PDB file of C-alpha atoms in Angstrom:
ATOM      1  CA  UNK A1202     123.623 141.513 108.574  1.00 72.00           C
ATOM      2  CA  UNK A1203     123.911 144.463 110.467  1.00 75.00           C
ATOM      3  CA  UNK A1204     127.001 144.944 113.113  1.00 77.00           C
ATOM      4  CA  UNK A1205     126.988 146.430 116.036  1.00 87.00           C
ATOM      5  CA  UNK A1206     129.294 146.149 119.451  1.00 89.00           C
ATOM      6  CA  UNK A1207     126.979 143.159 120.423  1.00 88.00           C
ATOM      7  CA  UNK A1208     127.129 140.747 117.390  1.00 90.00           C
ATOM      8  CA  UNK A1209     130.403 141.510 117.010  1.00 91.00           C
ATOM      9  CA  UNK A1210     131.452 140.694 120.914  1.00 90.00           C
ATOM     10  CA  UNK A1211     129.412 137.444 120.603  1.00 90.00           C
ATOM     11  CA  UNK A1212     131.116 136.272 117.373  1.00 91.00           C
ATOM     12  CA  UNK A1213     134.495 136.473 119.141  1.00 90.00           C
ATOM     13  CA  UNK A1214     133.565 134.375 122.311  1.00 89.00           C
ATOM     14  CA  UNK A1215     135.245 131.386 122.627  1.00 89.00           C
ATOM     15  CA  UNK A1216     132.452 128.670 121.574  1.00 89.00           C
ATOM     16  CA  UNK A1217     133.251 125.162 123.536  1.00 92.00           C
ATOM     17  CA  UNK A1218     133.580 127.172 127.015  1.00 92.00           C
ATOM     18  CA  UNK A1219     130.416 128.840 126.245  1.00 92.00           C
ATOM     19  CA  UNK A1220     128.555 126.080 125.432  1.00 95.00           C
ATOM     20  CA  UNK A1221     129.896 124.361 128.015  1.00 94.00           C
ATOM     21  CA  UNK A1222     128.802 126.892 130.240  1.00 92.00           C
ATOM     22  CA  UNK A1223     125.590 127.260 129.069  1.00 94.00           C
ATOM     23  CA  UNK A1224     124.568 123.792 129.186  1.00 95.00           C
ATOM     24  CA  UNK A1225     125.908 123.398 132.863  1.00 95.00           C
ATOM     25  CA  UNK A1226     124.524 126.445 134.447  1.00 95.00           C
ATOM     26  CA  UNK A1227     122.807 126.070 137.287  1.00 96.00           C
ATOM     27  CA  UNK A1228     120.022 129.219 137.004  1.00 97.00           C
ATOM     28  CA  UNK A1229     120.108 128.327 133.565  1.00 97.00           C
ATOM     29  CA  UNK A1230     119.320 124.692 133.860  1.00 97.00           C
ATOM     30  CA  UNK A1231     117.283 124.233 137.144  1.00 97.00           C
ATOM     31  CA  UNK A1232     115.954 127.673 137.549  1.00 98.00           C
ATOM     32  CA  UNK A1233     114.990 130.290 134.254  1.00 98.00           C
ATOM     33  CA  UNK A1234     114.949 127.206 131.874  1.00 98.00           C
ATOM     34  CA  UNK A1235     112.167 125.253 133.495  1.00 97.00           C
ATOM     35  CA  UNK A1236     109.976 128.243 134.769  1.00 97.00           C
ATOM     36  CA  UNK A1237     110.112 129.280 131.189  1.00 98.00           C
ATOM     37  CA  UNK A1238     109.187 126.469 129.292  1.00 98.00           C
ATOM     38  CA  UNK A1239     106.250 126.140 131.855  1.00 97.00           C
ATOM     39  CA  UNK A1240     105.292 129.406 131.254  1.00 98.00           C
ATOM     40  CA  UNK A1241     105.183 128.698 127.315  1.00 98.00           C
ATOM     41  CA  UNK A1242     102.902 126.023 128.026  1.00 98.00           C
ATOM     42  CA  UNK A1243     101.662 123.550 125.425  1.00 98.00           C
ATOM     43  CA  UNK A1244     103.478 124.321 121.639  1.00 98.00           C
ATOM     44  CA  UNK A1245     102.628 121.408 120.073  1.00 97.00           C
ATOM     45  CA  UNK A1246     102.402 122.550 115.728  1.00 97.00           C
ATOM     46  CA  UNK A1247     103.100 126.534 116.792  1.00 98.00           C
ATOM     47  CA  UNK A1248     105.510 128.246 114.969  1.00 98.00           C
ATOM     48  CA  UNK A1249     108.499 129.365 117.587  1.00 98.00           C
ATOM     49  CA  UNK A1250     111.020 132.113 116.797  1.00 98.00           C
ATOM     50  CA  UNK A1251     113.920 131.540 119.572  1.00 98.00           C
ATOM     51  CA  UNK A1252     115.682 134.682 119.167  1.00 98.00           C
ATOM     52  CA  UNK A1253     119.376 134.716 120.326  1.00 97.00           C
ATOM     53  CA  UNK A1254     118.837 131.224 120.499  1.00 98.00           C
ATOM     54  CA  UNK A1255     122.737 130.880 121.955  1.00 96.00           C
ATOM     55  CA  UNK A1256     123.918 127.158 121.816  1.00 97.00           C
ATOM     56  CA  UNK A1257     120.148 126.413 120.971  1.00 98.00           C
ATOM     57  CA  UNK A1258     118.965 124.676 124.034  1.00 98.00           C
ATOM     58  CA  UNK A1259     116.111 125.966 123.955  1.00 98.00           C
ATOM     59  CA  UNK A1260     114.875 125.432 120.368  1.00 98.00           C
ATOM     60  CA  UNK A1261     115.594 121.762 121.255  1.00 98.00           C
ATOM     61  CA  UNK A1262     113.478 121.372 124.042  1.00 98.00           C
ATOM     62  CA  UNK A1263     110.893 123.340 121.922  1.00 98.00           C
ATOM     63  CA  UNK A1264     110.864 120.718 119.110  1.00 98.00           C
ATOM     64  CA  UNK A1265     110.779 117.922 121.171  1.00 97.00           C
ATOM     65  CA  UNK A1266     107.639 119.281 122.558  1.00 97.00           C
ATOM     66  CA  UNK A1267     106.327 119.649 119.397  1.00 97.00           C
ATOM     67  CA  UNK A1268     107.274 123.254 118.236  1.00 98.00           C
ATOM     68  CA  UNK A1269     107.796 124.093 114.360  1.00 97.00           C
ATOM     69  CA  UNK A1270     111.206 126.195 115.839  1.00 98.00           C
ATOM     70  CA  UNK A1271     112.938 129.403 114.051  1.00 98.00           C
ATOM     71  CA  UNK A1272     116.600 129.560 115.845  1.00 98.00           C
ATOM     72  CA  UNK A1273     118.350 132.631 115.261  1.00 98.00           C
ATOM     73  CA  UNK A1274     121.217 134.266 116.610  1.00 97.00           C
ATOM     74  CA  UNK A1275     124.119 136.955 115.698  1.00 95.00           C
ATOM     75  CA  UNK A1276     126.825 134.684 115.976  1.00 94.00           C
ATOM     76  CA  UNK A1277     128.279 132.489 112.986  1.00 95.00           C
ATOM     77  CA  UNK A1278     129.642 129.433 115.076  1.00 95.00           C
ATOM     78  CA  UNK A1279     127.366 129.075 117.521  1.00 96.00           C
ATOM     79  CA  UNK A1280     124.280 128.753 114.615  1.00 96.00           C
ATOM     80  CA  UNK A1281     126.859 126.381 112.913  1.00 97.00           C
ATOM     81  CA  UNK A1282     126.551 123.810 116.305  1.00 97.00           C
ATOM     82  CA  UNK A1283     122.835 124.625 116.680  1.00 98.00           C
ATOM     83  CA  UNK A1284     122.096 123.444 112.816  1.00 97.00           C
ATOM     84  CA  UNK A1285     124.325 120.560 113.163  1.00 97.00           C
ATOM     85  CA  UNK A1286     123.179 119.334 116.285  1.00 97.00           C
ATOM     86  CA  UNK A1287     119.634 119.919 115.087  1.00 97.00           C
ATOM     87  CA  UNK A1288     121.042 117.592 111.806  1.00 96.00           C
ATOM     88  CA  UNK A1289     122.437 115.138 113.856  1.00 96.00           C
ATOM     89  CA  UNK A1290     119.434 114.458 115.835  1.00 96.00           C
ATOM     90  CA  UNK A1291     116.772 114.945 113.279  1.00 94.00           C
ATOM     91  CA  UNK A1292     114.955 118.049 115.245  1.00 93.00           C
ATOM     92  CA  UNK A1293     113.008 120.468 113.427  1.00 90.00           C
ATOM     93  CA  UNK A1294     114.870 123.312 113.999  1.00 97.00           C
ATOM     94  CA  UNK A1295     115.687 125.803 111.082  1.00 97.00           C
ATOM     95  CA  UNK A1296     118.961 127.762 111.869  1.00 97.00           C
ATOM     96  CA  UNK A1297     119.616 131.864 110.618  1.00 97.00           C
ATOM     97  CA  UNK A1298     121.558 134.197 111.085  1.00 96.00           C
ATOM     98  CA  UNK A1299     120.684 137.510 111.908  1.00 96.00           C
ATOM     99  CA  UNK A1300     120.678 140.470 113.696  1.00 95.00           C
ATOM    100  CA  UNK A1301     117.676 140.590 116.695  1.00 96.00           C
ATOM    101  CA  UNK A1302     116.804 144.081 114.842  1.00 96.00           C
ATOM    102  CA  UNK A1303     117.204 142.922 111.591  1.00 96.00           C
ATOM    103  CA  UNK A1304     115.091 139.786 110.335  1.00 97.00           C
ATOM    104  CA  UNK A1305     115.794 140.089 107.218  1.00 95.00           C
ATOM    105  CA  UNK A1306     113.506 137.279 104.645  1.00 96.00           C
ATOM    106  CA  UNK A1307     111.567 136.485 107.554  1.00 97.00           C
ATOM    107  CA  UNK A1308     107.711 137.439 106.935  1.00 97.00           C
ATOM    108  CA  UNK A1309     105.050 139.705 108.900  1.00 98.00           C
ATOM    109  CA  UNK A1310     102.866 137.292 110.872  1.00 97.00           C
ATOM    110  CA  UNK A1311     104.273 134.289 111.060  1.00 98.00           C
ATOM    111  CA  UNK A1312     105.056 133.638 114.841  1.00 98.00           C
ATOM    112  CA  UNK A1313     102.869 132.578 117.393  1.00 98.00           C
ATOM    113  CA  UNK A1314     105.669 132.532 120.007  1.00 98.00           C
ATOM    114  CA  UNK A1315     108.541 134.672 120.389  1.00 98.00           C
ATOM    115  CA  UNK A1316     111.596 133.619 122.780  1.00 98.00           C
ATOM    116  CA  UNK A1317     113.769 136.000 124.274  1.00 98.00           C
ATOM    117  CA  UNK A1318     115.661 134.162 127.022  1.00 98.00           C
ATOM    118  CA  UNK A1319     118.317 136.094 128.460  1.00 97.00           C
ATOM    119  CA  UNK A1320     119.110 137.902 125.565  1.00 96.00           C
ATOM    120  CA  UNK A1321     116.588 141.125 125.544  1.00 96.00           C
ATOM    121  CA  UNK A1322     119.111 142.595 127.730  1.00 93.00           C
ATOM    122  CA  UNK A1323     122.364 142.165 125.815  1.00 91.00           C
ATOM    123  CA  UNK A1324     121.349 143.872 122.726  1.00 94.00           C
ATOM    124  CA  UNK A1325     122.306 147.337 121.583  1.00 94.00           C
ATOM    125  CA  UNK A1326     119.196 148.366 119.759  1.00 96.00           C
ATOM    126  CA  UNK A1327     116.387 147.650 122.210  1.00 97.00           C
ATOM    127  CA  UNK A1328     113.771 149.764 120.117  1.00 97.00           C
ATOM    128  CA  UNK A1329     114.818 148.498 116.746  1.00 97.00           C
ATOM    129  CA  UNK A1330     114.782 144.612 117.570  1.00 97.00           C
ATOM    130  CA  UNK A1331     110.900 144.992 119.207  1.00 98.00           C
ATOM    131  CA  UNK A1332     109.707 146.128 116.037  1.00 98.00           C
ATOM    132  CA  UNK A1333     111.090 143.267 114.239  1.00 98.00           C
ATOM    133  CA  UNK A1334     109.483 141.167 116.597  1.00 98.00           C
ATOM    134  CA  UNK A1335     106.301 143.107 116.445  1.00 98.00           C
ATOM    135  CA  UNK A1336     106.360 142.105 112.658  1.00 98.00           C
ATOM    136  CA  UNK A1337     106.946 138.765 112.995  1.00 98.00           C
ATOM    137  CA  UNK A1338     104.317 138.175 115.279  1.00 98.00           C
ATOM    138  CA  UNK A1339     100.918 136.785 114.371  1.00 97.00           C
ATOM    139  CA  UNK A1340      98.182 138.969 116.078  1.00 93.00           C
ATOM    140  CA  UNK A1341      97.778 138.244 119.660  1.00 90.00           C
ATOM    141  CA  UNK A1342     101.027 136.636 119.577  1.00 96.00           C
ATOM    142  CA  UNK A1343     103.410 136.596 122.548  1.00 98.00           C
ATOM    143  CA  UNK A1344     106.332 137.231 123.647  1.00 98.00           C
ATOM    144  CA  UNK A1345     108.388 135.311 126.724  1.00 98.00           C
ATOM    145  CA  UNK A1346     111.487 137.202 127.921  1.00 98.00           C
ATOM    146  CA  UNK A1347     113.689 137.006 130.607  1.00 98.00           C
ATOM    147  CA  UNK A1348     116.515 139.005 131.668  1.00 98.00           C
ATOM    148  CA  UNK A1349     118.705 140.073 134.988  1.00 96.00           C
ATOM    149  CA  UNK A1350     116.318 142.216 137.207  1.00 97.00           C
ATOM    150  CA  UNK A1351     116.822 145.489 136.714  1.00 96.00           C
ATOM    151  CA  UNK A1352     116.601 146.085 140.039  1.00 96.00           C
ATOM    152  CA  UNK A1353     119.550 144.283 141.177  1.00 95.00           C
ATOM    153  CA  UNK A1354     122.130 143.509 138.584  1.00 93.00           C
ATOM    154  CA  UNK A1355     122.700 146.844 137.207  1.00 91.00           C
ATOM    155  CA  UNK A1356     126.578 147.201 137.197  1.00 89.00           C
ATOM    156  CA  UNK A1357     126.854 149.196 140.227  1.00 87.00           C
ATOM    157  CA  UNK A1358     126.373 146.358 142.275  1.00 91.00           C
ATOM    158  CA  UNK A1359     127.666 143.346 144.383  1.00 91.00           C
ATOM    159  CA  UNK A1360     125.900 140.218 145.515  1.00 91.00           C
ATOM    160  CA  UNK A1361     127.724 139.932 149.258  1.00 91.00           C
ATOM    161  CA  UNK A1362     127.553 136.273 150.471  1.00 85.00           C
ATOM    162  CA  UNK A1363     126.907 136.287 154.387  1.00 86.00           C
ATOM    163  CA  UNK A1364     126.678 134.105 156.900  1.00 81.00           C
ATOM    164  CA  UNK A1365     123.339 134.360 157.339  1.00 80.00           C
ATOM    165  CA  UNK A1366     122.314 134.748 153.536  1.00 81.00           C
ATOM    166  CA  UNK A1367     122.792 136.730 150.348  1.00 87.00           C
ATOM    167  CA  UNK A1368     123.040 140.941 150.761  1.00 92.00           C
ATOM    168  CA  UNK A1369     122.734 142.981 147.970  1.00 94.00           C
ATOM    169  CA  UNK A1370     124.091 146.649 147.312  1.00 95.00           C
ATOM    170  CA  UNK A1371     123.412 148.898 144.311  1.00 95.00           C
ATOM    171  CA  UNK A1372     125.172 151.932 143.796  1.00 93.00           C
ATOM    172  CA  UNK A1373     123.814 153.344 140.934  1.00 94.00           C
ATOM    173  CA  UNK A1374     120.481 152.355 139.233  1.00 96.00           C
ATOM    174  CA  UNK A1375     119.461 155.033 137.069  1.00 95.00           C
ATOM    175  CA  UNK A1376     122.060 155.442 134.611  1.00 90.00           C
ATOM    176  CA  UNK A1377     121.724 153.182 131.545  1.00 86.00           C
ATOM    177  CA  UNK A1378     124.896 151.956 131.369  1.00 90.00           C
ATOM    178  CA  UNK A1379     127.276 149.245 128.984  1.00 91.00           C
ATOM    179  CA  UNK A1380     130.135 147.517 129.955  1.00 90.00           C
ATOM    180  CA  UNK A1381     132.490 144.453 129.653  1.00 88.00           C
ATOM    181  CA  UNK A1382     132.704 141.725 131.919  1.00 85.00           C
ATOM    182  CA  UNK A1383     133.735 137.850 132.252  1.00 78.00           C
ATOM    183  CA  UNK A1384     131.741 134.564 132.908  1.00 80.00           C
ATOM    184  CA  UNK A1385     133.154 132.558 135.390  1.00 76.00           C
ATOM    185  CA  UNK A1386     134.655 129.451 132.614  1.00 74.00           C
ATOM    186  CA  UNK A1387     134.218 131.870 129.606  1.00 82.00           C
ATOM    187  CA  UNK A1388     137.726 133.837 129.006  1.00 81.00           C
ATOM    188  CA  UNK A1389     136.377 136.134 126.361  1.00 84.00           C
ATOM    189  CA  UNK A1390     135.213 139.259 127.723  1.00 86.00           C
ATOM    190  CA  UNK A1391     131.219 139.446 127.209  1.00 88.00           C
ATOM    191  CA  UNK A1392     129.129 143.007 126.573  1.00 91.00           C
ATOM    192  CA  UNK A1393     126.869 144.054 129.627  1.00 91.00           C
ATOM    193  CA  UNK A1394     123.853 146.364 129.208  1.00 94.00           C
ATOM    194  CA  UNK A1395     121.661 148.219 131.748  1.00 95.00           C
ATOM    195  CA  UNK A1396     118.485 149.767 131.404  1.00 96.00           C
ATOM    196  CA  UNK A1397     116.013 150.731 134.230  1.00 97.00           C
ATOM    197  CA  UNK A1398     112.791 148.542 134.458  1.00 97.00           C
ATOM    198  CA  UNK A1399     110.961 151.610 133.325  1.00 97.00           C
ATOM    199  CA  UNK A1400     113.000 151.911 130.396  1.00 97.00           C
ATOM    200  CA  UNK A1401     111.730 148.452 129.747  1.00 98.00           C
ATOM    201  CA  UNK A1402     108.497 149.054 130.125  1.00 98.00           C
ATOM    202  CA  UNK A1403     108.075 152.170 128.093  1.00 98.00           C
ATOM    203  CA  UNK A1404     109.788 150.899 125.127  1.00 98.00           C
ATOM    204  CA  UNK A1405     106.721 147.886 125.155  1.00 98.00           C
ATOM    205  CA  UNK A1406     104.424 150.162 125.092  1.00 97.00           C
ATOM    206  CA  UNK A1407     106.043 152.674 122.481  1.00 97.00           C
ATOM    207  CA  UNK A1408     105.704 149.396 120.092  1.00 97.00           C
ATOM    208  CA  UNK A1409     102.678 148.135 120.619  1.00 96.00           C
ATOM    209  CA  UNK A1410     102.852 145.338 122.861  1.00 98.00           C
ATOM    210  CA  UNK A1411     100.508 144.712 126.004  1.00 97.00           C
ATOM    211  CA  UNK A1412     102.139 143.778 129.115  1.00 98.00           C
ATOM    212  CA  UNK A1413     100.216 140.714 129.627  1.00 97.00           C
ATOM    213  CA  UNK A1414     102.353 139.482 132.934  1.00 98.00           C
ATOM    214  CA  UNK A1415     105.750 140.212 134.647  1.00 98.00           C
ATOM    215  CA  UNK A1416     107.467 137.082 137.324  1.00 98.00           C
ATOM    216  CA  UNK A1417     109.366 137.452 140.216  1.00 98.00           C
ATOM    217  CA  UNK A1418     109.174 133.224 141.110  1.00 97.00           C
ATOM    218  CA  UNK A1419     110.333 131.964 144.201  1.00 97.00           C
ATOM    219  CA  UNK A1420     111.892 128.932 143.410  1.00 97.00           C
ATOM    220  CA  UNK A1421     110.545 125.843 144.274  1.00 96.00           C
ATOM    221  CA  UNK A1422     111.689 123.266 146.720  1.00 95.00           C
ATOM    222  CA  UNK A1423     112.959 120.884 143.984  1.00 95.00           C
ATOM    223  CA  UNK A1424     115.381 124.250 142.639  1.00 95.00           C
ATOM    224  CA  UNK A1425     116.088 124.801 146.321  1.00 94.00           C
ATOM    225  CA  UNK A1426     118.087 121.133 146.681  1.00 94.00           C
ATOM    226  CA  UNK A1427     119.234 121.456 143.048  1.00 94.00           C
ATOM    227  CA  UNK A1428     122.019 124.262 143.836  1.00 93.00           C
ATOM    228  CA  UNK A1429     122.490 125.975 146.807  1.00 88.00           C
ATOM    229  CA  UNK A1430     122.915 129.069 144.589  1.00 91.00           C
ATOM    230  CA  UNK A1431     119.891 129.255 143.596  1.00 94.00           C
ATOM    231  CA  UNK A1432     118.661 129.050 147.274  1.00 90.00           C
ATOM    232  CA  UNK A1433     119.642 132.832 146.925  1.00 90.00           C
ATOM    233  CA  UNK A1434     116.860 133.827 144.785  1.00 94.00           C
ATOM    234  CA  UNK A1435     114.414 132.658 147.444  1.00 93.00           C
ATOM    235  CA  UNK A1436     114.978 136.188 149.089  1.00 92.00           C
ATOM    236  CA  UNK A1437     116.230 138.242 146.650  1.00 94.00           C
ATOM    237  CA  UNK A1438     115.089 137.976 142.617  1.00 96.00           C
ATOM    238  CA  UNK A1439     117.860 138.035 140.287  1.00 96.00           C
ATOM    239  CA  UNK A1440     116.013 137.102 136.977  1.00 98.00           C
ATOM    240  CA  UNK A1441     112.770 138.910 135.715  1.00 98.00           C
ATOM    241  CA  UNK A1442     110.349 137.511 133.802  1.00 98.00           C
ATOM    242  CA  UNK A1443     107.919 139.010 131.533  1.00 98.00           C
ATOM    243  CA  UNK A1444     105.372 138.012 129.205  1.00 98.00           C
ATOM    244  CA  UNK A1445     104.224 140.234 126.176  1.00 98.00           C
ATOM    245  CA  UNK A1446     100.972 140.520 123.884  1.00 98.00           C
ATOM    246  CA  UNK A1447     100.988 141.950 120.440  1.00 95.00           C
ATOM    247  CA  UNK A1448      98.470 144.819 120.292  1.00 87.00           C
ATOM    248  CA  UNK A1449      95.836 145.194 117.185  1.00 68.00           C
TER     249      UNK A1449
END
């Protein structure tokens, strides 16, 4: 498997807080979690590659709904809880490891859903890991990614909590950018990239894939009395959400 400043920050994070994290997060949970799924719509018998599948809560949710799931993910011990969980609970869910730019024994064409949730952004080789997906991908397959907007998490910025709401001030957008940061409950330092939205966009279109839609949602009422945090992104978007087409 291929190493790069990514897999090798992920394989050093310290696994209970993350997952622990992961599964009690707020956005995660109440917010970018169930807009997604809704957005996959109906998988009943289609084959699903979750890519950095994390602590594999979504690969679970997709085989419960009926999903034929791929999970795979850069780091050693969090594939080790996915596959045993997966075990445990008798979910069809096949675990790998690998590098998002480096599929390696995974076939052309054999994916009628790609997931990138909150991932897309954290790896190093943007170009290299959209081809892989672009060969994995049946024709007029597609792609559901979300990330941190652009916009308004690049790392020149602060999320300033008022008294009459949520202000937000970027410094610096336009310089692609990587740094390190914590999570609030995760003590290992995590990797941080930045890349403009048009960087984004060109790099679909350099490898073949049709923007087929791109999400801004307002959360709902039901998100609104979930978490007052998330009653933030009623004015100002922090997640993006974009839906790809394979081309040809």
């Amino acid at each position: 498997m291929k190493k790069d400043s990514s897999t090798e920050c992920w394989n050093n994070v310290e696994i209970e807080e993350y997952i622990m994290k992961a599964q009690n997060n707020d956005f995660r949970m109440h917010y970018i979690m169930p807009y997604t799924l809704k957005a996959i719509g109906d998988v009943k018998a289609k084959h699903i590659l979750d890519l950095g599948c994390g602590e594999g809560g979504y690969s679970r949710a997709l085989a419960d709904m009926g999903a034929v799931v791929t999970a795979v993910d850069c780091s050693e011990a969090l594939l080790t809880y996915v596959a045993d969980r997966a075990m445990k609970e008798g979910t069809n869910i096949k675990a790998l490891r690998r590098n998002a730019n480096e599929l390696t024994n995974i076939q052309n064409d054999v994916f009628d859903i790609v997931l990138c949730s909150m991932m897309l952004m954290d790896v190093k080789d943007l170009d290299g890991t959209l081809k892989e997906i672009h060969r994995v991908i049946k024709h007029n397959g597609k792609v559901f990614i979300s990330i941190l907007h652009p916009c308004f998490k690049p790392k020149e910025s602060k999320w300033i909590l008022e008294e009459d709401g949520i202000k937000v001030a970027i410094k610096d957008y336009f310089n692609p950018t990587e740094w390190t940061d914590m999570i609030n409950g995760v003590n290992t330092p995590l990797i941080y990239r930045h890349r403009t939205l048009s960087h984004y966009i060109k790099a679909f279109n350099e490898n073949d894939f049709i923007l087929a839609d791109m999400n801004e949602p307002i959360p709902t009422m039901e998100q609104l009395r979930s978490s007052l945090r998330i009653e933030w992104l009623s004015k100002i978007p922090m997640y993006l959400f974009i839906e790809l087409k394979k081309k040809g």
